[in-house]
Amino acid sequence: MTSLSKQEQVEWEKAEYANVNWDEPGFALTKTDYMYVMKFTEEEQMFCNGTLIRFGNIQMCPSSGILNYGQGLFEGLKAYRKEDEGILLFRPEENALRMKVGADRMCMPSPTVDQFIDAVKKTVLANKRWVPPHGRGSLYIRPLLMGTGRNLEVKPSSEYTFLVYASPVGNGLKGVLNLMVEDNVHRATPGGTGGIKAVTNYSPIYKPLTEAKAKGFSDLLYLDALTGSNIEECSGCNIFILKGNVISTPTTHGTILPGITRKSIMEIASGFGYQVEERATPIKEVFDAEEVFCTGTAMIVKSVASITYQGKRIEYKLGAETLAQKLHATLTGIQTGVNEDKLGWTMVIDGPPFL
């Protein structure tokens, strides 16, 4: 059960659209109405009694595992509004399964797939007035799994919190992608946590990323830590290279996040007749690529305008005729219900969130 009062339920039933400029939502936090919280306690030894509460700050012990030792994971997925005002989720079971893999690596319990999807559904429905109108963005959903028990010693937490919040965002990230290859700092190393969405994966690259942006670059493209000769991924997205009829992307062998958009794009591209290869991808291959593009939940699919490596800048094809644009149109058509979903990727959600 949830903590929604009768008056709150009435307000939810009357809700239309929030007072938002839907033409400029961007990709930043907009405070919505509700978030979902579920606890794993030392006594219960399972996640249970999830509830919707008003969006807001949370209380946490200063010695909690997430604050002291970074024992935490997050996911990212979206809800889209159809032309008929229905709401669709895109492949939420994939996010649930990826969180379970990450939780195992971080020595954490995780919600079941059903619990994860139920929490996401309730969060979206409780915030349905924040789901942008069809074609004008999406509701970005951020599930968090955190060690929140009191813990001074270096060991797994005894209690955990699963929390889901959401925020309306625009259609992908704005601006062109101009990448710089980072050959001094590595995003991930073999045996580490690069292949999961651990909270500790991101802040270590803030320094080189901030320096690159100060030079006018959009993002960094990282090389493998063992040889320094193969590309891996960018700060928050996967990368693909097109040459002829072959699309290449680095193998997710533990240092690269297995993106759900990445997986979807590979399936769509294969359906278009392209040969899609997952393999070690040498940096030298970017020099003669016909097209380069990135994928991720936030950006969906986006063409790369240029890559700069050791002072040499390589530019790539952009515009409406690119494969990236064709893939973007196909995928977003499925996500928003414009294209028939023959692959069973979308999930229709409806009904009140407080049942």
mmCIF file of C-alpha atoms in Angstrom:
data_model
loop_
_atom_site.group_PDB
_atom_site.id
_atom_site.type_symbol
_atom_site.label_atom_id
_atom_site.label_comp_id
_atom_site.label_asym_id
_atom_site.label_seq_id
_atom_site.Cartn_x
_atom_site.Cartn_y
_atom_site.Cartn_z
ATOM 1 C CA MET A 1 0.000 0.000 0.000
ATOM 2 C CA THR A 2 1.011 3.623 -0.409
ATOM 3 C CA SER A 3 0.758 6.678 1.777
ATOM 4 C CA LEU A 4 -1.468 8.638 -0.619
ATOM 5 C CA SER A 5 -4.364 10.253 1.192
ATOM 6 C CA LYS A 6 -7.890 10.273 -0.194
ATOM 7 C CA GLN A 7 -7.449 13.930 -1.197
ATOM 8 C CA GLU A 8 -4.189 13.088 -2.991
ATOM 9 C CA GLN A 9 -5.939 10.309 -4.877
ATOM 10 C CA VAL A 10 -8.642 12.749 -5.976
ATOM 11 C CA GLU A 11 -5.992 15.224 -7.117
ATOM 12 C CA TRP A 12 -4.221 12.472 -9.055
ATOM 13 C CA GLU A 13 -7.426 11.466 -10.859
ATOM 14 C CA LYS A 14 -8.020 15.092 -11.940
ATOM 15 C CA ALA A 15 -4.414 15.681 -13.038
ATOM 16 C CA GLU A 16 -3.772 16.788 -16.608
ATOM 17 C CA TYR A 17 -0.408 18.276 -17.576
ATOM 18 C CA ALA A 18 2.009 19.964 -15.200
ATOM 19 C CA ASN A 19 2.811 23.632 -15.733
ATOM 20 C CA VAL A 20 5.974 23.084 -17.781
ATOM 21 C CA ASN A 21 7.391 24.646 -20.941
ATOM 22 C CA TRP A 22 7.405 21.419 -22.926
ATOM 23 C CA ASP A 23 9.470 23.015 -25.682
ATOM 24 C CA GLU A 24 12.517 23.393 -23.431
ATOM 25 C CA PRO A 25 12.657 20.620 -20.797
ATOM 26 C CA GLY A 26 16.339 19.833 -21.510
ATOM 27 C CA PHE A 27 18.047 17.158 -19.413
ATOM 28 C CA ALA A 28 17.978 18.459 -15.858
ATOM 29 C CA LEU A 29 16.016 17.603 -12.739
ATOM 30 C CA THR A 30 12.478 18.922 -12.539
ATOM 31 C CA LYS A 31 10.899 18.085 -9.194
ATOM 32 C CA THR A 32 7.829 15.931 -9.736
ATOM 33 C CA ASP A 33 5.122 14.838 -7.283
ATOM 34 C CA TYR A 34 6.030 11.385 -5.976
ATOM 35 C CA MET A 35 8.816 8.872 -5.571
ATOM 36 C CA TYR A 36 8.748 5.220 -4.608
ATOM 37 C CA VAL A 37 10.670 3.754 -1.656
ATOM 38 C CA MET A 38 11.142 0.125 -0.597
ATOM 39 C CA LYS A 39 13.402 -1.207 2.167
ATOM 40 C CA PHE A 40 15.471 -4.321 2.785
ATOM 41 C CA THR A 41 15.963 -4.711 6.526
ATOM 42 C CA GLU A 42 18.176 -6.960 8.601
ATOM 43 C CA GLU A 43 15.059 -8.444 10.207
ATOM 44 C CA GLU A 44 13.030 -9.088 7.036
ATOM 45 C CA GLN A 45 15.955 -10.112 4.782
ATOM 46 C CA MET A 46 13.921 -9.180 1.709
ATOM 47 C CA PHE A 47 12.583 -6.126 -0.079
ATOM 48 C CA CYS A 48 8.985 -5.471 0.958
ATOM 49 C CA ASN A 49 6.372 -2.847 1.833
ATOM 50 C CA GLY A 50 7.163 -0.458 -1.005
ATOM 51 C CA THR A 51 5.332 2.851 -0.878
ATOM 52 C CA LEU A 52 4.789 6.060 -2.818
ATOM 53 C CA ILE A 53 5.722 9.203 -0.925
ATOM 54 C CA ARG A 54 5.987 12.847 -1.858
ATOM 55 C CA PHE A 55 9.172 13.671 -3.746
ATOM 56 C CA GLY A 56 11.727 15.206 -1.430
ATOM 57 C CA ASN A 57 14.942 14.790 0.507
ATOM 58 C CA ILE A 58 15.672 11.580 2.386
ATOM 59 C CA GLN A 59 17.271 10.991 5.783
ATOM 60 C CA MET A 60 20.314 8.752 6.044
ATOM 61 C CA CYS A 61 22.815 7.782 8.730
ATOM 62 C CA PRO A 62 26.218 9.449 8.179
ATOM 63 C CA SER A 63 27.842 5.992 8.376
ATOM 64 C CA SER A 64 25.654 4.429 5.667
ATOM 65 C CA GLY A 65 27.333 2.239 3.054
ATOM 66 C CA ILE A 66 26.415 4.482 0.143
ATOM 67 C CA LEU A 67 27.921 7.591 1.758
ATOM 68 C CA ASN A 68 31.086 6.007 3.134
ATOM 69 C CA TYR A 69 31.951 3.244 0.705
ATOM 70 C CA GLY A 70 29.953 3.957 -2.433
ATOM 71 C CA GLN A 71 27.835 0.813 -2.181
ATOM 72 C CA GLY A 72 25.188 1.800 -4.664
ATOM 73 C CA LEU A 73 23.785 1.333 -8.160
ATOM 74 C CA PHE A 74 21.419 3.249 -10.387
ATOM 75 C CA GLU A 75 19.447 2.638 -13.552
ATOM 76 C CA GLY A 76 17.924 4.916 -16.171
ATOM 77 C CA LEU A 77 14.896 4.341 -18.383
ATOM 78 C CA LYS A 78 12.062 6.342 -19.921
ATOM 79 C CA ALA A 79 8.293 6.499 -20.221
ATOM 80 C CA TYR A 80 6.742 7.955 -23.373
ATOM 81 C CA ARG A 81 3.291 9.326 -24.140
ATOM 82 C CA LYS A 82 1.549 7.966 -27.225
ATOM 83 C CA GLU A 83 -0.582 9.991 -29.624
ATOM 84 C CA ASP A 84 -3.703 8.600 -27.925
ATOM 85 C CA GLU A 85 -2.368 9.774 -24.489
ATOM 86 C CA GLY A 86 -1.462 6.228 -23.423
ATOM 87 C CA ILE A 87 1.898 5.748 -21.689
ATOM 88 C CA LEU A 88 4.612 3.276 -22.702
ATOM 89 C CA LEU A 89 7.677 1.963 -20.892
ATOM 90 C CA PHE A 90 10.625 0.762 -22.951
ATOM 91 C CA ARG A 91 12.175 -2.598 -21.973
ATOM 92 C CA PRO A 92 11.993 -2.136 -18.173
ATOM 93 C CA GLU A 93 12.758 -5.806 -17.581
ATOM 94 C CA GLU A 94 16.211 -5.238 -19.096
ATOM 95 C CA ASN A 95 16.944 -2.543 -16.514
ATOM 96 C CA ALA A 96 15.692 -4.820 -13.739
ATOM 97 C CA LEU A 97 17.962 -7.651 -14.866
ATOM 98 C CA ARG A 98 20.960 -5.327 -15.239
ATOM 99 C CA MET A 99 20.414 -4.050 -11.699
ATOM 100 C CA LYS A 100 20.398 -7.630 -10.401
ATOM 101 C CA VAL A 101 23.745 -8.293 -12.116
ATOM 102 C CA GLY A 102 25.172 -5.095 -10.653
ATOM 103 C CA ALA A 103 23.814 -5.878 -7.196
ATOM 104 C CA ASP A 104 25.491 -9.275 -7.220
ATOM 105 C CA ARG A 105 28.827 -7.652 -8.121
ATOM 106 C CA MET A 106 28.417 -5.057 -5.334
ATOM 107 C CA CYS A 107 27.360 -7.682 -2.751
ATOM 108 C CA MET A 108 23.856 -6.234 -2.441
ATOM 109 C CA PRO A 109 20.365 -7.756 -2.456
ATOM 110 C CA SER A 110 18.138 -6.494 -5.258
ATOM 111 C CA PRO A 111 14.417 -6.223 -5.937
ATOM 112 C CA THR A 112 12.896 -8.972 -8.039
ATOM 113 C CA VAL A 113 12.161 -8.141 -11.664
ATOM 114 C CA ASP A 114 8.458 -7.897 -10.808
ATOM 115 C CA GLN A 115 9.143 -5.581 -7.853
ATOM 116 C CA PHE A 116 11.355 -3.372 -10.007
ATOM 117 C CA ILE A 117 8.782 -3.054 -12.788
ATOM 118 C CA ASP A 118 5.925 -2.513 -10.332
ATOM 119 C CA ALA A 119 7.874 0.308 -8.646
ATOM 120 C CA VAL A 120 8.630 1.944 -11.988
ATOM 121 C CA LYS A 121 4.992 1.689 -13.091
ATOM 122 C CA LYS A 122 3.709 3.207 -9.856
ATOM 123 C CA THR A 123 6.243 6.044 -10.044
ATOM 124 C CA VAL A 124 5.265 6.894 -13.620
ATOM 125 C CA LEU A 125 1.533 6.738 -12.981
ATOM 126 C CA ALA A 126 1.798 8.825 -9.811
ATOM 127 C CA ASN A 127 3.660 11.438 -11.879
ATOM 128 C CA LYS A 128 1.644 11.042 -15.070
ATOM 129 C CA ARG A 129 1.020 14.788 -15.409
ATOM 130 C CA TRP A 130 4.798 15.164 -15.809
ATOM 131 C CA VAL A 131 4.981 12.793 -18.791
ATOM 132 C CA PRO A 132 5.511 15.216 -21.719
ATOM 133 C CA PRO A 133 2.999 15.402 -24.562
ATOM 134 C CA HIS A 134 3.586 13.015 -27.445
ATOM 135 C CA GLY A 135 6.751 13.837 -29.383
ATOM 136 C CA ARG A 136 7.947 16.512 -26.956
ATOM 137 C CA GLY A 137 10.111 14.496 -24.616
ATOM 138 C CA SER A 138 9.795 11.698 -22.099
ATOM 139 C CA LEU A 139 9.699 11.009 -18.394
ATOM 140 C CA TYR A 140 13.180 9.940 -17.329
ATOM 141 C CA ILE A 141 13.045 7.376 -14.504
ATOM 142 C CA ARG A 142 15.954 6.879 -12.105
ATOM 143 C CA PRO A 143 15.875 3.753 -9.884
ATOM 144 C CA LEU A 144 18.491 3.755 -7.109
ATOM 145 C CA LEU A 145 19.748 0.853 -4.987
ATOM 146 C CA MET A 146 21.725 1.993 -1.948
ATOM 147 C CA GLY A 147 23.388 0.508 1.106
ATOM 148 C CA THR A 148 21.734 2.575 3.864
ATOM 149 C CA GLY A 149 22.491 0.589 7.021
ATOM 150 C CA ARG A 150 24.830 1.943 9.710
ATOM 151 C CA ASN A 151 28.288 0.709 8.901
ATOM 152 C CA LEU A 152 31.660 2.012 10.056
ATOM 153 C CA GLU A 153 33.589 -1.121 9.095
ATOM 154 C CA VAL A 154 34.543 -1.888 5.493
ATOM 155 C CA LYS A 155 31.879 -4.495 4.739
ATOM 156 C CA PRO A 156 28.492 -4.779 2.989
ATOM 157 C CA SER A 157 25.615 -2.873 4.532
ATOM 158 C CA SER A 158 22.994 -4.654 6.616
ATOM 159 C CA GLU A 159 20.093 -2.588 5.244
ATOM 160 C CA TYR A 160 19.279 -1.304 1.767
ATOM 161 C CA THR A 161 16.926 1.185 0.135
ATOM 162 C CA PHE A 162 15.427 0.907 -3.346
ATOM 163 C CA LEU A 163 14.164 4.299 -4.493
ATOM 164 C CA VAL A 164 12.632 5.413 -7.796
ATOM 165 C CA TYR A 165 12.145 9.036 -8.831
ATOM 166 C CA ALA A 166 11.410 10.667 -12.172
ATOM 167 C CA SER A 167 11.824 13.898 -14.114
ATOM 168 C CA PRO A 168 10.562 15.119 -17.506
ATOM 169 C CA VAL A 169 13.313 15.534 -20.109
ATOM 170 C CA GLY A 170 13.559 16.653 -23.709
ATOM 171 C CA ASN A 171 14.116 14.670 -26.888
ATOM 172 C CA GLY A 172 17.736 13.581 -26.505
ATOM 173 C CA LEU A 173 20.746 15.773 -25.850
ATOM 174 C CA LYS A 174 21.187 19.016 -27.779
ATOM 175 C CA GLY A 175 24.201 20.063 -29.821
ATOM 176 C CA VAL A 176 26.654 18.103 -31.970
ATOM 177 C CA LEU A 177 29.037 15.528 -30.546
ATOM 178 C CA ASN A 178 32.695 16.454 -30.832
ATOM 179 C CA LEU A 179 34.734 13.831 -29.002
ATOM 180 C CA MET A 180 38.304 13.883 -27.743
ATOM 181 C CA VAL A 181 40.145 10.639 -27.124
ATOM 182 C CA GLU A 182 41.392 10.408 -23.533
ATOM 183 C CA ASP A 183 44.625 8.421 -23.442
ATOM 184 C CA ASN A 184 45.786 9.188 -19.902
ATOM 185 C CA VAL A 185 42.735 8.513 -17.728
ATOM 186 C CA HIS A 186 40.810 5.248 -18.032
ATOM 187 C CA ARG A 187 37.100 4.987 -17.309
ATOM 188 C CA ALA A 188 37.355 1.348 -16.228
ATOM 189 C CA THR A 189 39.874 -1.439 -15.681
ATOM 190 C CA PRO A 190 39.578 -5.228 -15.998
ATOM 191 C CA GLY A 191 38.161 -6.760 -12.842
ATOM 192 C CA GLY A 192 36.539 -3.484 -11.811
ATOM 193 C CA THR A 193 32.960 -2.266 -12.050
ATOM 194 C CA GLY A 194 32.904 -0.703 -15.535
ATOM 195 C CA GLY A 195 30.366 -3.248 -16.738
ATOM 196 C CA ILE A 196 27.700 -2.292 -14.176
ATOM 197 C CA LYS A 197 25.998 0.987 -13.257
ATOM 198 C CA ALA A 198 27.866 1.489 -9.987
ATOM 199 C CA VAL A 199 27.626 5.023 -8.635
ATOM 200 C CA THR A 200 31.411 5.045 -8.228
ATOM 201 C CA ASN A 201 32.032 4.739 -11.983
ATOM 202 C CA TYR A 202 31.263 8.324 -12.878
ATOM 203 C CA SER A 203 32.873 10.940 -10.636
ATOM 204 C CA PRO A 204 36.473 9.733 -11.287
ATOM 205 C CA ILE A 205 36.183 11.000 -14.877
ATOM 206 C CA TYR A 206 34.765 14.422 -13.924
ATOM 207 C CA LYS A 207 38.204 16.055 -13.938
ATOM 208 C CA PRO A 208 39.304 15.067 -17.489
ATOM 209 C CA LEU A 209 35.753 15.579 -18.758
ATOM 210 C CA THR A 210 35.585 19.097 -17.310
ATOM 211 C CA GLU A 211 38.967 19.910 -18.881
ATOM 212 C CA ALA A 212 37.821 18.573 -22.264
ATOM 213 C CA LYS A 213 34.622 20.625 -22.176
ATOM 214 C CA ALA A 214 36.669 23.730 -21.358
ATOM 215 C CA LYS A 215 38.469 23.118 -24.670
ATOM 216 C CA GLY A 216 35.153 22.922 -26.553
ATOM 217 C CA PHE A 217 34.659 19.152 -26.719
ATOM 218 C CA SER A 218 31.329 17.485 -25.926
ATOM 219 C CA ASP A 219 32.660 14.316 -24.317
ATOM 220 C CA LEU A 220 35.616 11.992 -24.000
ATOM 221 C CA LEU A 221 36.180 8.675 -25.735
ATOM 222 C CA TYR A 222 38.123 6.322 -23.473
ATOM 223 C CA LEU A 223 40.695 3.666 -24.437
ATOM 224 C CA ASP A 224 41.190 0.255 -22.858
ATOM 225 C CA ALA A 225 43.436 0.217 -19.807
ATOM 226 C CA LEU A 226 45.500 -2.817 -20.879
ATOM 227 C CA THR A 227 46.810 -1.762 -24.289
ATOM 228 C CA GLY A 228 45.652 1.842 -24.705
ATOM 229 C CA SER A 229 44.911 1.025 -28.346
ATOM 230 C CA ASN A 230 41.233 0.023 -28.399
ATOM 231 C CA ILE A 231 38.245 2.316 -27.944
ATOM 232 C CA GLU A 232 35.760 1.455 -25.202
ATOM 233 C CA GLU A 233 32.996 4.009 -24.586
ATOM 234 C CA CYS A 234 32.315 7.630 -23.717
ATOM 235 C CA SER A 235 31.535 9.040 -20.281
ATOM 236 C CA GLY A 236 27.905 7.919 -20.371
ATOM 237 C CA CYS A 237 27.201 6.267 -23.728
ATOM 238 C CA ASN A 238 28.268 3.452 -26.055
ATOM 239 C CA ILE A 239 29.881 4.023 -29.448
ATOM 240 C CA PHE A 240 29.476 2.505 -32.931
ATOM 241 C CA ILE A 241 31.571 2.788 -36.112
ATOM 242 C CA LEU A 242 30.165 2.320 -39.630
ATOM 243 C CA LYS A 243 32.270 1.295 -42.617
ATOM 244 C CA GLY A 244 30.523 -0.080 -45.686
ATOM 245 C CA ASN A 245 27.906 -2.570 -44.556
ATOM 246 C CA VAL A 246 29.675 -3.313 -41.274
ATOM 247 C CA ILE A 247 28.806 -1.716 -37.926
ATOM 248 C CA SER A 248 31.388 -2.298 -35.198
ATOM 249 C CA THR A 249 31.087 -1.696 -31.468
ATOM 250 C CA PRO A 250 33.435 -2.667 -28.625
ATOM 251 C CA THR A 251 32.647 -5.912 -26.809
ATOM 252 C CA THR A 252 31.167 -5.568 -23.321
ATOM 253 C CA HIS A 253 33.742 -7.708 -21.530
ATOM 254 C CA GLY A 254 33.453 -6.212 -18.047
ATOM 255 C CA THR A 255 34.808 -2.719 -18.632
ATOM 256 C CA ILE A 256 31.996 -1.475 -20.879
ATOM 257 C CA LEU A 257 28.388 -1.025 -19.785
ATOM 258 C CA PRO A 258 25.960 -3.288 -21.706
ATOM 259 C CA GLY A 259 23.607 -0.493 -22.724
ATOM 260 C CA ILE A 260 19.967 -1.313 -23.362
ATOM 261 C CA THR A 261 19.765 1.263 -26.148
ATOM 262 C CA ARG A 262 22.984 -0.271 -27.522
ATOM 263 C CA LYS A 263 21.398 -3.727 -27.506
ATOM 264 C CA SER A 264 18.238 -2.427 -29.187
ATOM 265 C CA ILE A 265 20.147 -0.569 -31.906
ATOM 266 C CA MET A 266 22.189 -3.673 -32.702
ATOM 267 C CA GLU A 267 18.989 -5.643 -33.232
ATOM 268 C CA ILE A 268 17.422 -2.933 -35.394
ATOM 269 C CA ALA A 269 20.583 -2.510 -37.501
ATOM 270 C CA SER A 270 20.794 -6.257 -38.058
ATOM 271 C CA GLY A 271 17.176 -6.131 -39.236
ATOM 272 C CA PHE A 272 18.179 -3.442 -41.744
ATOM 273 C CA GLY A 273 20.694 -5.884 -43.236
ATOM 274 C CA TYR A 274 23.879 -4.539 -41.681
ATOM 275 C CA GLN A 275 26.588 -6.836 -40.364
ATOM 276 C CA VAL A 276 26.913 -5.916 -36.686
ATOM 277 C CA GLU A 277 30.157 -6.886 -34.982
ATOM 278 C CA GLU A 278 31.015 -6.830 -31.292
ATOM 279 C CA ARG A 279 34.799 -6.939 -31.063
ATOM 280 C CA ALA A 280 37.928 -5.177 -29.909
ATOM 281 C CA THR A 281 37.903 -1.959 -31.934
ATOM 282 C CA PRO A 282 41.305 -0.326 -32.503
ATOM 283 C CA ILE A 283 41.452 3.466 -32.256
ATOM 284 C CA LYS A 284 42.995 3.564 -35.746
ATOM 285 C CA GLU A 285 39.652 2.472 -37.204
ATOM 286 C CA VAL A 286 38.087 5.850 -36.416
ATOM 287 C CA PHE A 287 40.369 7.412 -39.051
ATOM 288 C CA ASP A 288 38.601 5.793 -42.017
ATOM 289 C CA ALA A 289 35.098 5.294 -40.595
ATOM 290 C CA GLU A 290 32.260 6.612 -42.744
ATOM 291 C CA GLU A 291 30.040 7.365 -39.791
ATOM 292 C CA VAL A 292 30.309 7.242 -36.008
ATOM 293 C CA PHE A 293 27.414 7.430 -33.574
ATOM 294 C CA CYS A 294 26.713 7.008 -29.869
ATOM 295 C CA THR A 295 23.786 5.429 -28.036
ATOM 296 C CA GLY A 296 22.374 5.806 -24.547
ATOM 297 C CA THR A 297 19.130 6.325 -22.651
ATOM 298 C CA ALA A 298 19.576 10.101 -22.511
ATOM 299 C CA MET A 299 20.731 10.732 -26.090
ATOM 300 C CA ILE A 300 19.035 7.677 -27.703
ATOM 301 C CA VAL A 301 21.106 7.704 -30.946
ATOM 302 C CA LYS A 302 23.319 10.617 -31.924
ATOM 303 C CA SER A 303 25.809 11.157 -34.740
ATOM 304 C CA VAL A 304 29.379 12.054 -33.860
ATOM 305 C CA ALA A 305 30.569 15.121 -35.754
ATOM 306 C CA SER A 306 34.277 14.679 -35.020
ATOM 307 C CA ILE A 307 36.876 12.772 -33.021
ATOM 308 C CA THR A 308 40.176 14.353 -32.042
ATOM 309 C CA TYR A 309 43.088 12.059 -31.204
ATOM 310 C CA GLN A 310 46.599 13.271 -30.392
ATOM 311 C CA GLY A 311 45.932 16.563 -32.137
ATOM 312 C CA LYS A 312 44.384 15.049 -35.284
ATOM 313 C CA ARG A 313 40.698 15.805 -35.944
ATOM 314 C CA ILE A 314 38.556 13.464 -38.031
ATOM 315 C CA GLU A 315 35.113 14.620 -39.186
ATOM 316 C CA TYR A 316 32.151 12.433 -40.068
ATOM 317 C CA LYS A 317 28.958 12.464 -42.056
ATOM 318 C CA LEU A 318 25.997 14.199 -40.434
ATOM 319 C CA GLY A 319 22.411 14.931 -41.425
ATOM 320 C CA ALA A 320 19.140 13.325 -42.372
ATOM 321 C CA GLU A 321 20.682 10.679 -44.634
ATOM 322 C CA THR A 322 22.892 9.118 -41.978
ATOM 323 C CA LEU A 323 22.328 5.649 -40.608
ATOM 324 C CA ALA A 324 22.217 7.189 -37.137
ATOM 325 C CA GLN A 325 19.174 9.240 -38.096
ATOM 326 C CA LYS A 326 17.441 6.208 -39.584
ATOM 327 C CA LEU A 327 18.114 4.178 -36.445
ATOM 328 C CA HIS A 328 16.971 7.072 -34.234
ATOM 329 C CA ALA A 329 13.707 7.442 -36.144
ATOM 330 C CA THR A 330 13.007 3.721 -36.010
ATOM 331 C CA LEU A 331 13.762 3.343 -32.314
ATOM 332 C CA THR A 332 11.886 6.448 -31.167
ATOM 333 C CA GLY A 333 8.971 5.402 -33.354
ATOM 334 C CA ILE A 334 8.757 2.161 -31.373
ATOM 335 C CA GLN A 335 9.254 3.898 -28.031
ATOM 336 C CA THR A 336 6.457 6.402 -28.673
ATOM 337 C CA GLY A 337 3.998 3.958 -30.246
ATOM 338 C CA VAL A 338 4.204 5.460 -33.748
ATOM 339 C CA ASN A 339 5.819 2.342 -35.210
ATOM 340 C CA GLU A 340 4.445 -1.126 -34.620
ATOM 341 C CA ASP A 341 6.384 -2.882 -31.877
ATOM 342 C CA LYS A 342 7.010 -6.248 -33.511
ATOM 343 C CA LEU A 343 9.754 -7.084 -31.019
ATOM 344 C CA GLY A 344 7.676 -6.772 -27.852
ATOM 345 C CA TRP A 345 9.892 -4.080 -26.333
ATOM 346 C CA THR A 346 7.233 -1.702 -25.014
ATOM 347 C CA MET A 347 4.900 -2.061 -22.055
ATOM 348 C CA VAL A 348 1.608 -0.197 -21.777
ATOM 349 C CA ILE A 349 0.908 1.102 -18.278
ATOM 350 C CA ASP A 350 -2.378 2.415 -16.952
ATOM 351 C CA GLY A 351 -4.555 2.466 -13.868
ATOM 352 C CA PRO A 352 -4.083 4.209 -10.516
ATOM 353 C CA PRO A 353 -0.652 3.924 -8.871
ATOM 354 C CA PHE A 354 -1.991 3.526 -5.342
ATOM 355 C CA LEU A 355 -3.520 0.063 -5.664
#
